[in-house]
CSV table of C-alpha atoms (C1' of nucleotides) in Angstrom, one decimal:
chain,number,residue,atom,x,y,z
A,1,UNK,CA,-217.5,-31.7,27.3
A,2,UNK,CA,-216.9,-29.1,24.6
A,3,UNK,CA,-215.7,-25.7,25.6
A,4,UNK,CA,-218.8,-24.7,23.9
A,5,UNK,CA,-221.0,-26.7,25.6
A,6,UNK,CA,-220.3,-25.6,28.9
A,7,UNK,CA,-220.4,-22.3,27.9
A,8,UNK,CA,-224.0,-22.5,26.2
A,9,UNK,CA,-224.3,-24.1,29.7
A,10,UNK,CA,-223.5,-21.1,31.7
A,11,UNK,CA,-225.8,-18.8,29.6
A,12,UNK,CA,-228.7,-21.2,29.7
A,13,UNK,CA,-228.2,-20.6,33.8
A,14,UNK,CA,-228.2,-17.5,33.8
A,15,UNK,CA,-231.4,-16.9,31.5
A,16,UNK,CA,-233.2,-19.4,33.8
A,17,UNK,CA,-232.0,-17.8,37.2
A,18,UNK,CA,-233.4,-14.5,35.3
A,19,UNK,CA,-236.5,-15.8,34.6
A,20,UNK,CA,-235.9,-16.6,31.0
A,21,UNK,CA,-235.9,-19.7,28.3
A,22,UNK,CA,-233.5,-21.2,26.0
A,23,UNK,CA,-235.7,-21.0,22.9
A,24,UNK,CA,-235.2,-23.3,20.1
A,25,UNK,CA,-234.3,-19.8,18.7
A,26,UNK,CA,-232.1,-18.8,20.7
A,27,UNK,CA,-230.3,-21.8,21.1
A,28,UNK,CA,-229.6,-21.4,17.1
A,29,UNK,CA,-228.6,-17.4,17.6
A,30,UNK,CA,-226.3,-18.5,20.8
A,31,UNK,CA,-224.5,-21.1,18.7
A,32,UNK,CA,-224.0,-18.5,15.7
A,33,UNK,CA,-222.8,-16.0,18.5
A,34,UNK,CA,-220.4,-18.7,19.5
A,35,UNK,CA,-218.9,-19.6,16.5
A,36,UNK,CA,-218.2,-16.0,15.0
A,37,UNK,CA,-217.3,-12.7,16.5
A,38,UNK,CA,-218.0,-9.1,16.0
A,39,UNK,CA,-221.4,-9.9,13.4
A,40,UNK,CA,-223.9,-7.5,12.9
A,41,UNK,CA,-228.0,-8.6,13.7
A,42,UNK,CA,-228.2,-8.9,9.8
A,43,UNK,CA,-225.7,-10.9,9.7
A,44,UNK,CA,-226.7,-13.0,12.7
A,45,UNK,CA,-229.9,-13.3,11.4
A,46,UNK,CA,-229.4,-14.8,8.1
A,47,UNK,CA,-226.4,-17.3,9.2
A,48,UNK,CA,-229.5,-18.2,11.7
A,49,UNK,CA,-231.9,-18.7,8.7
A,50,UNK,CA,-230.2,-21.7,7.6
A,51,UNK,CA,-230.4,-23.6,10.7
A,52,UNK,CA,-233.6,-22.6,11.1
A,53,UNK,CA,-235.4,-20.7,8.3
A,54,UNK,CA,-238.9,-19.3,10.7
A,55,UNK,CA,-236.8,-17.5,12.9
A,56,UNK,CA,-237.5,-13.8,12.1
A,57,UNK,CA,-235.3,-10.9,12.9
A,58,UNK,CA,-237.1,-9.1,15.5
A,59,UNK,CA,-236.5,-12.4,16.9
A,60,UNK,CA,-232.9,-11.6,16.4
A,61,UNK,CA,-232.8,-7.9,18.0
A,62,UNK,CA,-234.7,-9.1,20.4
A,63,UNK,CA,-232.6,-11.8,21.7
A,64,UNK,CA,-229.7,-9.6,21.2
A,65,UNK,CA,-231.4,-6.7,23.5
A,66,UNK,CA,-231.8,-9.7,26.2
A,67,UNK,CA,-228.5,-11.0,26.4
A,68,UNK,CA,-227.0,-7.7,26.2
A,69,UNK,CA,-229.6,-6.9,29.9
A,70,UNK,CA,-227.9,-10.1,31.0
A,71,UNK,CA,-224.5,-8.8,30.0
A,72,UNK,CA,-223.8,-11.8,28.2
A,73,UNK,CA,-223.0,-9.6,25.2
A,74,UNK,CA,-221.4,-7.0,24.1
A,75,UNK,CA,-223.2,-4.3,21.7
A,76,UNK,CA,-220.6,-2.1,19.2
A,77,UNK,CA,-221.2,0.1,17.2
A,78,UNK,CA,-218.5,1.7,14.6
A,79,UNK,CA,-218.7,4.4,12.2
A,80,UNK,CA,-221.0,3.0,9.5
A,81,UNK,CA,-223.6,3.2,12.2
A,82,UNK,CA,-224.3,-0.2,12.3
A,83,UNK,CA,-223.9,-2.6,15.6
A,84,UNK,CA,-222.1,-5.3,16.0
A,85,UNK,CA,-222.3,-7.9,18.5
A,86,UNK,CA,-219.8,-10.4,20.4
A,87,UNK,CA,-220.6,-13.0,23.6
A,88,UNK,CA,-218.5,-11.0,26.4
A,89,UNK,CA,-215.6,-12.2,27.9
A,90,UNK,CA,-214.6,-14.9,25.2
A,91,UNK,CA,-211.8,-15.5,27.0
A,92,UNK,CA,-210.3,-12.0,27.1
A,93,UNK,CA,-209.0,-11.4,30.1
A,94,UNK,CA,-208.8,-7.2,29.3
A,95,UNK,CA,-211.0,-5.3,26.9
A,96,UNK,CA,-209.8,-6.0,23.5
A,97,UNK,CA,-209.2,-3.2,21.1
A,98,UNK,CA,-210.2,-2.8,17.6
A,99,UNK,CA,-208.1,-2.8,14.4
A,100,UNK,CA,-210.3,-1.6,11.9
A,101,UNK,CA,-209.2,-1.9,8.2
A,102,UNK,CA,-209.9,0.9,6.2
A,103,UNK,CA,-209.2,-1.1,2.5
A,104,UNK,CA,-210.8,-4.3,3.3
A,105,UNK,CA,-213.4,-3.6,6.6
A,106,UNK,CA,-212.2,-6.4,8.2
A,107,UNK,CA,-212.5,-6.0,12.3
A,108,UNK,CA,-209.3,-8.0,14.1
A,109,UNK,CA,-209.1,-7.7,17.8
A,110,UNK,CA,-206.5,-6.7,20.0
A,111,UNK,CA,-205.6,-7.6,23.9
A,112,UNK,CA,-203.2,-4.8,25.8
A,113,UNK,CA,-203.4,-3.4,28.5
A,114,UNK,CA,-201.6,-0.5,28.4
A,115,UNK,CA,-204.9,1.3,29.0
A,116,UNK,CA,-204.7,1.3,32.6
A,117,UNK,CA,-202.0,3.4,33.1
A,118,UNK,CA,-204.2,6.2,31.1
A,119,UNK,CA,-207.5,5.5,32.7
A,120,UNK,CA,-205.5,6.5,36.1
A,121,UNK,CA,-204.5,9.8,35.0
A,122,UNK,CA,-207.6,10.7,33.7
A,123,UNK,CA,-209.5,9.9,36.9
A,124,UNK,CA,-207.3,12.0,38.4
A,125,UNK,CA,-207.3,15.0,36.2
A,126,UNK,CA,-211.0,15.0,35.4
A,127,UNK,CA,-212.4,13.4,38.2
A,128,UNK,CA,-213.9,11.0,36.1
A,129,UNK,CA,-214.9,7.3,37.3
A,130,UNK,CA,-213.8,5.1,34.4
A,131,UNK,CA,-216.3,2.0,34.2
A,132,UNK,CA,-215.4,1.1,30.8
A,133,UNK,CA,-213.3,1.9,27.4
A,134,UNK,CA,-213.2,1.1,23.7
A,135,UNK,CA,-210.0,2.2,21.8
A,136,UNK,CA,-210.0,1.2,17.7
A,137,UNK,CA,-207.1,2.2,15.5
A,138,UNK,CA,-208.0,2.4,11.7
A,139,UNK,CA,-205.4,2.3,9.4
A,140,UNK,CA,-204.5,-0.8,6.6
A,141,UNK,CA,-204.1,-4.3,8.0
A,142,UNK,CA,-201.4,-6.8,7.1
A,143,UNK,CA,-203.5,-8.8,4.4
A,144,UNK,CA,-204.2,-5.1,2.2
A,145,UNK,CA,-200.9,-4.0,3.1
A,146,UNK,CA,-199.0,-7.5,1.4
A,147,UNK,CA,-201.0,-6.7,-1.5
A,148,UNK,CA,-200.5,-2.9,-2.4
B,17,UNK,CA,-210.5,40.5,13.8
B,18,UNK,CA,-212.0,37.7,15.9
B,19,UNK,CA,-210.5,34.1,16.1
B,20,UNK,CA,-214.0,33.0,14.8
B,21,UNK,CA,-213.7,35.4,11.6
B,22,UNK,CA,-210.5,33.9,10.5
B,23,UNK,CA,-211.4,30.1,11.2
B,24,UNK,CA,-215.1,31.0,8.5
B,25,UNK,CA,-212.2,32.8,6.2
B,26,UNK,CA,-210.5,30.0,6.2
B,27,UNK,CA,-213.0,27.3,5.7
B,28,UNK,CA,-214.5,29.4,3.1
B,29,UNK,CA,-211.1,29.5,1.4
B,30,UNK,CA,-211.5,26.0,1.1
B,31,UNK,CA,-214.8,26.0,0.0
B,32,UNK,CA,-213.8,28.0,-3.0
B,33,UNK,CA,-210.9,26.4,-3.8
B,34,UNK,CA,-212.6,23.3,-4.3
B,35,UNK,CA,-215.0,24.9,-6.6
B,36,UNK,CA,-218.0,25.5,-4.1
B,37,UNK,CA,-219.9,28.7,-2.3
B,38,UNK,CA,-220.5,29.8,1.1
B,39,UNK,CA,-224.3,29.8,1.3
B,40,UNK,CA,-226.2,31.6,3.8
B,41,UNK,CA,-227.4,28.4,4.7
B,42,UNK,CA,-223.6,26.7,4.8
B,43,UNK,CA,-222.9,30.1,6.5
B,44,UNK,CA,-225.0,29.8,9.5
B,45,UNK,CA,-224.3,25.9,9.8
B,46,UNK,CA,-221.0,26.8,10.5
B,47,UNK,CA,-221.7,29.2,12.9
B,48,UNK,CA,-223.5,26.3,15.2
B,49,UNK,CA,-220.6,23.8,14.6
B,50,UNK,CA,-218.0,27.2,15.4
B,51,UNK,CA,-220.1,27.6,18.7
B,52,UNK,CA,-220.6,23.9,19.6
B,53,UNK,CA,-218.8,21.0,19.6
B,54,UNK,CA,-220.5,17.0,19.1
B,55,UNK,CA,-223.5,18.2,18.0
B,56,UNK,CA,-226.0,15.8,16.0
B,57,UNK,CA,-227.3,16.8,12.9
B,58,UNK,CA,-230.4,16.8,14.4
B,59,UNK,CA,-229.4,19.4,17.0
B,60,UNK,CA,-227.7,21.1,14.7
B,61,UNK,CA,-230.6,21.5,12.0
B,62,UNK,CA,-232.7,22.9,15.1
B,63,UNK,CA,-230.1,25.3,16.5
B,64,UNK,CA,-229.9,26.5,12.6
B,65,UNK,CA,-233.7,27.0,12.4
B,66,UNK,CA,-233.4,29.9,15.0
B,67,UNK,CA,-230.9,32.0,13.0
B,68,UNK,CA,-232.9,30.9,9.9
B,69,UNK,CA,-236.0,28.9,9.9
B,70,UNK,CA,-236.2,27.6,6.2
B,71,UNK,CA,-233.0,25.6,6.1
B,72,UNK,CA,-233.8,22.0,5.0
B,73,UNK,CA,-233.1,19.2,7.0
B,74,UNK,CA,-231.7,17.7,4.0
B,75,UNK,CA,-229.3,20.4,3.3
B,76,UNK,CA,-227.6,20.4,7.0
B,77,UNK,CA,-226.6,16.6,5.8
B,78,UNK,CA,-225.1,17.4,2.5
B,79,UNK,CA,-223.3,20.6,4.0
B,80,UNK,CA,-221.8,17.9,6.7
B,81,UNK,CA,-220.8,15.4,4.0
B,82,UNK,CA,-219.3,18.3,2.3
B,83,UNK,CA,-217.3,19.6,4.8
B,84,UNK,CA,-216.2,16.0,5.7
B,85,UNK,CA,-215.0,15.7,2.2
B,86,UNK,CA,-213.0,18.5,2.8
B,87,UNK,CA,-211.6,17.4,5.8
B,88,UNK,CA,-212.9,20.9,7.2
B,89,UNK,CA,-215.3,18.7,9.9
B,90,UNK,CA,-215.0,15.1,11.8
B,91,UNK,CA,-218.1,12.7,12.0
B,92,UNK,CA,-218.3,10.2,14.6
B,93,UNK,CA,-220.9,7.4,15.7
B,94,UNK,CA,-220.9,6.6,19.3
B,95,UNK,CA,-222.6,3.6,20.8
B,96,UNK,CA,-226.3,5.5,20.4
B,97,UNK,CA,-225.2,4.9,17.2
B,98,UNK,CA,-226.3,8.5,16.1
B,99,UNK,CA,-223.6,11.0,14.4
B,100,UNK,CA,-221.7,13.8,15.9
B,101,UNK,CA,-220.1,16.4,14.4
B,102,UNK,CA,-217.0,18.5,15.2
B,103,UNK,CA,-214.9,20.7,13.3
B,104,UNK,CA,-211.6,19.3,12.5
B,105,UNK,CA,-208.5,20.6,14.6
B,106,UNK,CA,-210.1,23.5,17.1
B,107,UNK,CA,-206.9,23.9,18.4
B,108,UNK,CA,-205.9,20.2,18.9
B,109,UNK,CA,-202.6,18.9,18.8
B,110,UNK,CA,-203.5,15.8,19.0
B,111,UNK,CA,-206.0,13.4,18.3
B,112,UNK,CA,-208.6,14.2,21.5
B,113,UNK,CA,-210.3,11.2,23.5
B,114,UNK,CA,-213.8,11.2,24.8
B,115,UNK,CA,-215.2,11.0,28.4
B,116,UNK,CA,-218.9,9.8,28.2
B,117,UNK,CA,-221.2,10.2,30.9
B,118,UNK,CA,-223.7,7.1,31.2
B,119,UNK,CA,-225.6,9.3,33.8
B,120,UNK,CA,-226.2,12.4,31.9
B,121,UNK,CA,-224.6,11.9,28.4
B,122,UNK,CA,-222.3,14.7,28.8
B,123,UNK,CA,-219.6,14.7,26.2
B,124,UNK,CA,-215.8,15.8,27.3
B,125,UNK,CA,-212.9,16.0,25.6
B,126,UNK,CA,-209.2,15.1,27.0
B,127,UNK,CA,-205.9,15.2,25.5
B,128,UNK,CA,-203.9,13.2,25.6
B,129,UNK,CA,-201.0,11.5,23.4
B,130,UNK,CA,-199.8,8.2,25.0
B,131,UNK,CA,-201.5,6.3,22.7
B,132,UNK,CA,-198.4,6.6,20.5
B,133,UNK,CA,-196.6,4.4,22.4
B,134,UNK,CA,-199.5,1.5,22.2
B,135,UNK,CA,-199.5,2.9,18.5
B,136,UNK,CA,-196.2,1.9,17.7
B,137,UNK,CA,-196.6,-2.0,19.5
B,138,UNK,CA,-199.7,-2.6,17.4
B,139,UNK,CA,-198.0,-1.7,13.7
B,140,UNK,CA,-194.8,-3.7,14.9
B,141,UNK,CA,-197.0,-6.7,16.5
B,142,UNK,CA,-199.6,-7.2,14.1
B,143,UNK,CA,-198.2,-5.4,10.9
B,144,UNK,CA,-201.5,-3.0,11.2
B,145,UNK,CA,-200.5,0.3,9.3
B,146,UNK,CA,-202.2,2.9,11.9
B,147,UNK,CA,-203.7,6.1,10.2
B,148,UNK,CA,-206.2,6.9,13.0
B,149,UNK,CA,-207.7,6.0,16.5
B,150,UNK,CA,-210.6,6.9,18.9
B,151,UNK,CA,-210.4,6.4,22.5
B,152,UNK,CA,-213.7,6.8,24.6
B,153,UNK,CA,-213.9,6.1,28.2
B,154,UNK,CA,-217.4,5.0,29.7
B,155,UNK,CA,-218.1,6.2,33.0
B,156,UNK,CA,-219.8,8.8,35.2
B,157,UNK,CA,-218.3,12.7,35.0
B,158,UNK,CA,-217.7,14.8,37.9
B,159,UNK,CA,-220.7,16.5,38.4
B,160,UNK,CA,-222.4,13.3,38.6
B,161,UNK,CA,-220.3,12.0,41.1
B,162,UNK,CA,-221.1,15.1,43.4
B,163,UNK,CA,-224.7,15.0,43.2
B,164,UNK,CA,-224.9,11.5,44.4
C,13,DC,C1',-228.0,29.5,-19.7
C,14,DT,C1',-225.3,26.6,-17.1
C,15,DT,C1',-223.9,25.1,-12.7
C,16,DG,C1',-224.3,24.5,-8.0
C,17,DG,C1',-227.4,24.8,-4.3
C,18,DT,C1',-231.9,24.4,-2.1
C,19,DG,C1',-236.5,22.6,0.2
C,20,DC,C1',-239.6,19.2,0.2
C,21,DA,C1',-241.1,14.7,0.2
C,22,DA,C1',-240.3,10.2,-0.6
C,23,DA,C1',-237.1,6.3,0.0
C,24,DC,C1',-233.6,4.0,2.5
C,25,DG,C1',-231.5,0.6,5.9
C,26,DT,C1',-231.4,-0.5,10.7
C,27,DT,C1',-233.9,-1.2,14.7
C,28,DT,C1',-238.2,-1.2,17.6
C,29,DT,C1',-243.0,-2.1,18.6
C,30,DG,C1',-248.0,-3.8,18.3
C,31,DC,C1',-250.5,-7.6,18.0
C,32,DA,C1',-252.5,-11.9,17.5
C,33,DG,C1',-251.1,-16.5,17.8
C,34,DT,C1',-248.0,-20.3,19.9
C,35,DA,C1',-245.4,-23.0,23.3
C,36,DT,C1',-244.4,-24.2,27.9
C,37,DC,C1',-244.9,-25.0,32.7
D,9,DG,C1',-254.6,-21.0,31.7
D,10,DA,C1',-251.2,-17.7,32.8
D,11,DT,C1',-246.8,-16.2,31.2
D,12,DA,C1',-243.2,-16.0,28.3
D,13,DC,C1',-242.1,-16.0,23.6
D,14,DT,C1',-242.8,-15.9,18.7
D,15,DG,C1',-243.4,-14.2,13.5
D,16,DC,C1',-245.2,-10.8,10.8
D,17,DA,C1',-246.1,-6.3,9.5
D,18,DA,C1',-246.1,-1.8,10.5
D,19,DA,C1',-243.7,2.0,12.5
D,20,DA,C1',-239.9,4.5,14.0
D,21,DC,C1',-235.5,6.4,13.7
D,22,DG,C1',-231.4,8.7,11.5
D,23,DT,C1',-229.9,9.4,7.0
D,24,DT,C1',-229.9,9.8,1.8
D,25,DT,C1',-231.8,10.7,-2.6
D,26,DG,C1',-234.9,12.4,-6.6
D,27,DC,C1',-236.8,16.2,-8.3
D,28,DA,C1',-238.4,20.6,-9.5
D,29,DC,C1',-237.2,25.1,-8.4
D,30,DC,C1',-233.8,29.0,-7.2
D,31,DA,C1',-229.5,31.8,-7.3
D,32,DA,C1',-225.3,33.5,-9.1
D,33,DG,C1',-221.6,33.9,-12.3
DNA sequence: CTTGGTGCAAACGTTTTGCAGTATC
DNA sequence: GATACTGCAAAACGTTTGCACCAAG
């Protein structure tokens, strides 16, 4: 069994033990969410059109929204204003963090760690209770960089 | 003179220099963003109505953009994915992270410069030239915690 | 009188919602 | 036949833009 199958699998458990269907729709937006990361609905939607061109993209948004209540997926969303989603836990074993390239927009992903030792101080300093974080660096990636 | 005085003197300096006027209208939106700190544009335009209730919607935007082209102000999209707007270095040494509240939506600040250390792994690991980076912790804020 | 600046309203791009119709158990 | 679920179109939302008018050197 494909690493992808079983994890279509899992999703398609958890919608049903939420009361939910797997769609012929959103069987087609699961498989695009599986094969690509950090794409916006717009983008999701139209790499969905050409498996299956009725779909529409409230469709899309709205499938999104459900997952996202399921936490199934993760919801970003950067400076340009526009979100960006990504199946959680794709085998990341810490939040990844965001490399955002300022030349070409290209979004890489980064795993470390290092956070933890932060989010201690601050829940001791400000009495905060950390649940989650999201650190991106923005800068020039290696690709821009090789040809300046 | 007041430390508010000089920072207007200063960002009117600018202003000029760059070959533009300090309006009334420019004058009172930077008032609001000297009194407040992540403030939409929509709360700003409102708070700027009081002092002066004929100021455009429209002209609260292109004062923003303007002052972000002059590096005089900071524009950033959280996860609501609406913009907030800060005035650039209000006394910062460095680079501030953010402590959102998901019960209230509080806003805090927090310095705090160990990123530098994470910097430096991620420009020798992945050949990423860092220029800039945002850290935001989810959570719940201190007065939240004591009224449950 | 030329230039930058303004208010208003219309347009924009992303996201949400209302609704009538469809599919599934 | 009740209950999700769907596509479509319209609306909503924050933001931007076109335009005619205004203000200041």
């Amino acid at each position: 069994m494909k690493r992808t199958d079983s994890k279509i699998k899992t999703i398609t458990q958890t919608l049903y033990s939420a009361g939910f269907k797997l769609t012929p729709q959103r069987q087609v937006i699961l498989k695009v969410l599986l094969e690509n990361e950090h794409l916006s609905a717009e983008e999701i939607y139209l790499k969905v059109k050409i498996e299956n061109s009725s779909v529409g993209l409230a469709t899309v948004y709205r499938t999104l929204d459900l997952l996202r209540d399921l936490n199934v997926l993760n919801k970003m969303t950067f400076q340009d204003g526009i979100s960006r989603y990504d199946l959680n836990n794709s085998g990341h074993l810490h939040q990844p963090h965001y490399l955002l390239c300022q030349k070409c927009g290209k979004i890489d992903e980064v795993e470390n760690d290092l956070l933890l030792e932060i989010e201690k101080t601050i829940e001791e300093l400000y009495h905060f209770k950390v649940n989650d974080h999201r650190l991106t660096f923005q800068g020039v990636c290696r690709s821009c960089l090789e040809q300046s």
